[in-house]
């Protein structure tokens, strides 16, 4: 599903309401919840969180955190967003809500408020779970809300994390998995986020956003068969959208367009 950010107009869609697994794209909601806490000043980027045994033992993509060690919220956010660290996501969830289960409840409450009608989160990472489900439409709603509610010019330390290409934590450097941040797509189409996902069940997915010539688009793709297909298809679609669509502003709200005499009128 591809939409224009300002108007919400759907530019492209196929199976937007079909249930699917978000995999690590669920971390966009984890980030949204953390961003919300920072916005309402109940959390700061400098706050410290201790990594639990559970977080440390997480499989899949990891930030390779050390158990029992304190990390700042900022370090963990970079771990989640740039490195896609499951351990960092669980550490944030436990730090904010006590348990990952409690945090998942907060994710679901937030999803309802945003109008994500066909989504259920069961964890902070997107780790496979039979009850974990979303749709392309709902992920598009989420990504749009994250950019809208935490505009980069107002919160320069939050959304811009999504376009950081590499991050080093514990002396281990890892690269951002978003293929559109590299090469032609980033340079010509202004790609600045968001998040990839992969599990065997979900296939390869990507939620991305780009801004060019004053028009921002939000794109969600999932179910591709390989990293190569994800990279080529997402680049092809983004280039097509940016080439074929443009916003035309005819009048601003309140502009006087014309005047006409009305018979017997005032």
GROMACS .gro file of C-alpha atoms in nm:
model
  266
    1UNK     CA    1   0.000   0.000   0.000
    2UNK     CA    2   0.138   0.339  -0.104
    3UNK     CA    3  -0.014   0.666   0.015
    4UNK     CA    4   0.057   1.038  -0.013
    5UNK     CA    5   0.138   1.163   0.336
    6UNK     CA    6  -0.034   1.501   0.345
    7UNK     CA    7  -0.369   1.401   0.195
    8UNK     CA    8  -0.373   1.030   0.279
    9UNK     CA    9  -0.467   0.954  -0.082
   10UNK     CA   10  -0.402   0.592  -0.183
   11UNK     CA   11  -0.165   0.586  -0.481
   12UNK     CA   12  -0.134   0.207  -0.504
   13UNK     CA   13  -0.274  -0.090  -0.319
   14UNK     CA   14  -0.299  -0.465  -0.347
   15UNK     CA   15  -0.439  -0.682  -0.069
   16UNK     CA   16  -0.408  -0.397   0.180
   17UNK     CA   17  -0.649  -0.560   0.429
   18UNK     CA   18  -0.513  -0.916   0.405
   19UNK     CA   19  -0.382  -1.044   0.741
   20UNK     CA   20  -0.004  -1.078   0.752
   21UNK     CA   21   0.286  -1.102   0.994
   22UNK     CA   22   0.479  -0.778   1.047
   23UNK     CA   23   0.805  -0.940   1.165
   24UNK     CA   24   1.048  -0.663   1.268
   25UNK     CA   25   0.819  -0.396   1.121
   26UNK     CA   26   0.641  -0.432   1.456
   27UNK     CA   27   0.935  -0.236   1.597
   28UNK     CA   28   0.784   0.075   1.437
   29UNK     CA   29   0.513   0.054   1.704
   30UNK     CA   30   0.774  -0.014   1.974
   31UNK     CA   31   0.946   0.306   1.859
   32UNK     CA   32   0.616   0.496   1.849
   33UNK     CA   33   0.540   0.408   2.212
   34UNK     CA   34   0.890   0.511   2.324
   35UNK     CA   35   0.868   0.834   2.121
   36UNK     CA   36   0.534   0.909   2.290
   37UNK     CA   37   0.690   0.876   2.635
   38UNK     CA   38   0.969   1.111   2.533
   39UNK     CA   39   0.716   1.358   2.391
   40UNK     CA   40   0.514   1.373   2.715
   41UNK     CA   41   0.840   1.404   2.914
   42UNK     CA   42   0.787   1.087   3.119
   43UNK     CA   43   1.102   0.946   2.958
   44UNK     CA   44   1.431   1.099   2.842
   45UNK     CA   45   1.689   0.977   2.592
   46UNK     CA   46   1.949   0.986   2.870
   47UNK     CA   47   1.749   0.758   3.105
   48UNK     CA   48   1.919   0.426   3.180
   49UNK     CA   49   1.766   0.078   3.146
   50UNK     CA   50   1.917  -0.247   3.276
   51UNK     CA   51   1.924  -0.539   3.031
   52UNK     CA   52   1.752  -0.849   3.169
   53UNK     CA   53   1.845  -1.212   3.114
   54UNK     CA   54   1.535  -1.252   2.895
   55UNK     CA   55   1.634  -0.962   2.669
   56UNK     CA   56   1.991  -1.089   2.643
   57UNK     CA   57   1.876  -1.438   2.541
   58UNK     CA   58   1.663  -1.316   2.249
   59UNK     CA   59   1.738  -1.479   1.916
   60UNK     CA   60   1.718  -1.335   1.566
   61UNK     CA   61   1.874  -0.998   1.489
   62UNK     CA   62   2.042  -0.857   1.799
   63UNK     CA   63   2.233  -0.556   1.927
   64UNK     CA   64   2.446  -0.799   2.132
   65UNK     CA   65   2.378  -0.628   2.463
   66UNK     CA   66   2.544  -0.736   2.788
   67UNK     CA   67   2.306  -0.869   3.058
   68UNK     CA   68   2.292  -0.671   3.381
   69UNK     CA   69   2.440  -0.366   3.208
   70UNK     CA   70   2.274  -0.025   3.188
   71UNK     CA   71   2.214   0.134   2.848
   72UNK     CA   72   2.058   0.470   2.771
   73UNK     CA   73   1.719   0.492   2.603
   74UNK     CA   74   1.897   0.657   2.310
   75UNK     CA   75   2.139   0.365   2.269
   76UNK     CA   76   1.854   0.114   2.284
   77UNK     CA   77   1.645   0.311   2.033
   78UNK     CA   78   1.935   0.310   1.787
   79UNK     CA   79   1.971  -0.062   1.860
   80UNK     CA   80   1.604  -0.122   1.776
   81UNK     CA   81   1.574   0.106   1.473
   82UNK     CA   82   1.915   0.082   1.301
   83UNK     CA   83   2.032  -0.264   1.412
   84UNK     CA   84   1.682  -0.417   1.445
   85UNK     CA   85   1.796  -0.563   1.778
   86UNK     CA   86   1.540  -0.792   1.940
   87UNK     CA   87   1.733  -0.770   2.266
   88UNK     CA   88   1.719  -0.389   2.258
   89UNK     CA   89   1.343  -0.395   2.189
   90UNK     CA   90   1.275  -0.628   2.483
   91UNK     CA   91   1.499  -0.418   2.710
   92UNK     CA   92   1.299  -0.104   2.621
   93UNK     CA   93   0.969  -0.286   2.668
   94UNK     CA   94   1.067  -0.412   3.013
   95UNK     CA   95   1.215  -0.076   3.109
   96UNK     CA   96   0.896   0.110   3.021
   97UNK     CA   97   0.627  -0.137   3.124
   98UNK     CA   98   0.787  -0.387   3.363
   99UNK     CA   99   0.726  -0.683   3.133
  100UNK     CA  100   0.711  -0.732   2.759
  101UNK     CA  101   0.353  -0.855   2.797
  102UNK     CA  102   0.249  -0.527   2.959
  103UNK     CA  103   0.426  -0.336   2.685
  104UNK     CA  104   0.239  -0.536   2.418
  105UNK     CA  105  -0.088  -0.424   2.580
  106UNK     CA  106   0.026  -0.063   2.547
  107UNK     CA  107   0.115  -0.128   2.182
  108UNK     CA  108  -0.237  -0.257   2.121
  109UNK     CA  109  -0.402   0.036   2.299
  110UNK     CA  110  -0.198   0.271   2.083
  111UNK     CA  111  -0.292   0.076   1.770
  112UNK     CA  112  -0.663   0.118   1.852
  113UNK     CA  113  -0.620   0.493   1.906
  114UNK     CA  114  -0.450   0.524   1.568
  115UNK     CA  115  -0.730   0.332   1.393
  116UNK     CA  116  -0.534   0.015   1.321
  117UNK     CA  117  -0.842  -0.207   1.316
  118UNK     CA  118  -0.688  -0.538   1.208
  119UNK     CA  119  -0.371  -0.550   1.418
  120UNK     CA  120  -0.277  -0.742   1.731
  121UNK     CA  121   0.071  -0.717   1.884
  122UNK     CA  122   0.198  -0.990   2.115
  123UNK     CA  123   0.554  -0.868   2.172
  124UNK     CA  124   0.788  -0.574   2.115
  125UNK     CA  125   0.995  -0.738   1.841
  126UNK     CA  126   0.763  -0.899   1.585
  127UNK     CA  127   0.891  -1.242   1.697
  128UNK     CA  128   0.672  -1.520   1.546
  129UNK     CA  129   0.351  -1.576   1.739
  130UNK     CA  130   0.021  -1.727   1.620
  131UNK     CA  131  -0.173  -1.427   1.756
  132UNK     CA  132   0.053  -1.161   1.603
  133UNK     CA  133  -0.119  -1.005   1.301
  134UNK     CA  134  -0.144  -0.683   1.103
  135UNK     CA  135  -0.219  -0.558   0.751
  136UNK     CA  136  -0.043  -0.337   0.497
  137UNK     CA  137  -0.309  -0.070   0.559
  138UNK     CA  138  -0.251  -0.075   0.935
  139UNK     CA  139   0.128  -0.052   0.900
  140UNK     CA  140   0.076   0.241   0.663
  141UNK     CA  141  -0.143   0.410   0.926
  142UNK     CA  142   0.127   0.350   1.188
  143UNK     CA  143   0.417   0.483   0.979
  144UNK     CA  144   0.212   0.788   0.877
  145UNK     CA  145   0.121   0.858   1.242
  146UNK     CA  146   0.483   0.827   1.356
  147UNK     CA  147   0.602   1.087   1.103
  148UNK     CA  148   0.301   1.312   1.169
  149UNK     CA  149   0.315   1.298   1.550
  150UNK     CA  150   0.693   1.336   1.579
  151UNK     CA  151   0.788   1.575   1.297
  152UNK     CA  152   1.166   1.580   1.240
  153UNK     CA  153   1.188   1.958   1.264
  154UNK     CA  154   1.030   1.944   1.611
  155UNK     CA  155   1.193   1.620   1.732
  156UNK     CA  156   1.528   1.600   1.550
  157UNK     CA  157   1.649   1.319   1.781
  158UNK     CA  158   1.362   1.080   1.703
  159UNK     CA  159   1.237   1.007   1.348
  160UNK     CA  160   1.576   1.092   1.186
  161UNK     CA  161   1.717   0.779   1.359
  162UNK     CA  162   1.543   0.576   1.087
  163UNK     CA  163   1.776   0.705   0.815
  164UNK     CA  164   2.100   0.638   1.006
  165UNK     CA  165   2.294   0.382   0.800
  166UNK     CA  166   2.522   0.232   1.066
  167UNK     CA  167   2.539   0.222   1.443
  168UNK     CA  168   2.805   0.088   1.678
  169UNK     CA  169   2.708  -0.052   2.017
  170UNK     CA  170   2.943  -0.253   2.241
  171UNK     CA  171   3.213  -0.187   1.979
  172UNK     CA  172   3.008  -0.384   1.725
  173UNK     CA  173   2.911  -0.193   1.410
  174UNK     CA  174   2.593  -0.298   1.229
  175UNK     CA  175   2.425  -0.156   0.919
  176UNK     CA  176   2.065  -0.049   0.863
  177UNK     CA  177   1.881  -0.319   0.664
  178UNK     CA  178   1.660  -0.074   0.473
  179UNK     CA  179   1.783  -0.114   0.111
  180UNK     CA  180   1.631   0.218   0.002
  181UNK     CA  181   1.870   0.414   0.223
  182UNK     CA  182   2.152   0.330  -0.015
  183UNK     CA  183   2.229   0.434  -0.370
  184UNK     CA  184   1.990   0.596  -0.613
  185UNK     CA  185   1.672   0.570  -0.402
  186UNK     CA  186   1.814   0.769  -0.114
  187UNK     CA  187   1.991   1.024  -0.332
  188UNK     CA  188   1.714   1.091  -0.586
  189UNK     CA  189   1.394   1.002  -0.403
  190UNK     CA  190   1.468   1.131  -0.053
  191UNK     CA  191   1.413   0.805   0.136
  192UNK     CA  192   1.447   0.867   0.512
  193UNK     CA  193   1.291   0.560   0.681
  194UNK     CA  194   1.152   0.327   0.809
  195UNK     CA  195   1.193  -0.048   0.880
  196UNK     CA  196   1.245  -0.390   0.725
  197UNK     CA  197   1.109  -0.720   0.851
  198UNK     CA  198   1.168  -1.087   0.788
  199UNK     CA  199   1.051  -1.419   0.925
  200UNK     CA  200   0.998  -1.743   0.739
  201UNK     CA  201   0.621  -1.700   0.770
  202UNK     CA  202   0.604  -1.332   0.673
  203UNK     CA  203   0.862  -1.328   0.395
  204UNK     CA  204   1.066  -1.014   0.334
  205UNK     CA  205   0.891  -0.685   0.408
  206UNK     CA  206   0.961  -0.314   0.412
  207UNK     CA  207   0.780  -0.007   0.539
  208UNK     CA  208   0.941   0.300   0.381
  209UNK     CA  209   0.890   0.672   0.346
  210UNK     CA  210   1.043   0.932   0.116
  211UNK     CA  211   0.999   1.302   0.048
  212UNK     CA  212   1.073   1.470  -0.286
  213UNK     CA  213   0.969   1.808  -0.426
  214UNK     CA  214   0.753   1.869  -0.121
  215UNK     CA  215   0.560   1.541  -0.152
  216UNK     CA  216   0.605   1.263   0.102
  217UNK     CA  217   0.489   0.907   0.036
  218UNK     CA  218   0.453   0.612   0.272
  219UNK     CA  219   0.493   0.261   0.131
  220UNK     CA  220   0.434  -0.084   0.281
  221UNK     CA  221   0.541  -0.406   0.105
  222UNK     CA  222   0.547  -0.757   0.247
  223UNK     CA  223   0.571  -1.122   0.146
  224UNK     CA  224   0.864  -1.097  -0.095
  225UNK     CA  225   1.077  -1.406  -0.142
  226UNK     CA  226   1.428  -1.267  -0.096
  227UNK     CA  227   1.634  -0.966   0.010
  228UNK     CA  228   1.712  -0.907  -0.356
  229UNK     CA  229   1.345  -0.897  -0.452
  230UNK     CA  230   1.268  -0.666  -0.160
  231UNK     CA  231   1.544  -0.431  -0.270
  232UNK     CA  232   1.457  -0.426  -0.641
  233UNK     CA  233   1.076  -0.414  -0.604
  234UNK     CA  234   1.077  -0.141  -0.340
  235UNK     CA  235   1.320   0.071  -0.546
  236UNK     CA  236   1.117   0.019  -0.863
  237UNK     CA  237   0.790   0.118  -0.695
  238UNK     CA  238   0.939   0.421  -0.519
  239UNK     CA  239   1.091   0.549  -0.842
  240UNK     CA  240   0.761   0.498  -1.027
  241UNK     CA  241   0.559   0.682  -0.761
  242UNK     CA  242   0.800   0.976  -0.743
  243UNK     CA  243   0.807   1.003  -1.122
  244UNK     CA  244   0.434   0.972  -1.190
  245UNK     CA  245   0.279   1.164  -0.900
  246UNK     CA  246   0.305   1.523  -0.789
  247UNK     CA  247   0.101   1.745  -0.558
  248UNK     CA  248  -0.056   2.048  -0.724
  249UNK     CA  249  -0.176   2.322  -0.491
  250UNK     CA  250  -0.446   2.532  -0.658
  251UNK     CA  251  -0.562   2.739  -0.362
  252UNK     CA  252  -0.492   2.768   0.008
  253UNK     CA  253  -0.774   2.750   0.260
  254UNK     CA  254  -0.948   3.089   0.278
  255UNK     CA  255  -0.815   3.216  -0.056
  256UNK     CA  256  -1.059   3.427  -0.259
  257UNK     CA  257  -1.081   3.249  -0.593
  258UNK     CA  258  -1.308   3.495  -0.778
  259UNK     CA  259  -1.604   3.731  -0.735
  260UNK     CA  260  -1.935   3.734  -0.915
  261UNK     CA  261  -2.235   3.968  -0.907
  262UNK     CA  262  -2.553   3.801  -0.782
  263UNK     CA  263  -2.888   3.938  -0.900
  264UNK     CA  264  -3.058   4.112  -0.608
  265UNK     CA  265  -2.777   3.993  -0.384
  266UNK     CA  266  -2.560   4.179  -0.136
   0.00000   0.00000   0.00000
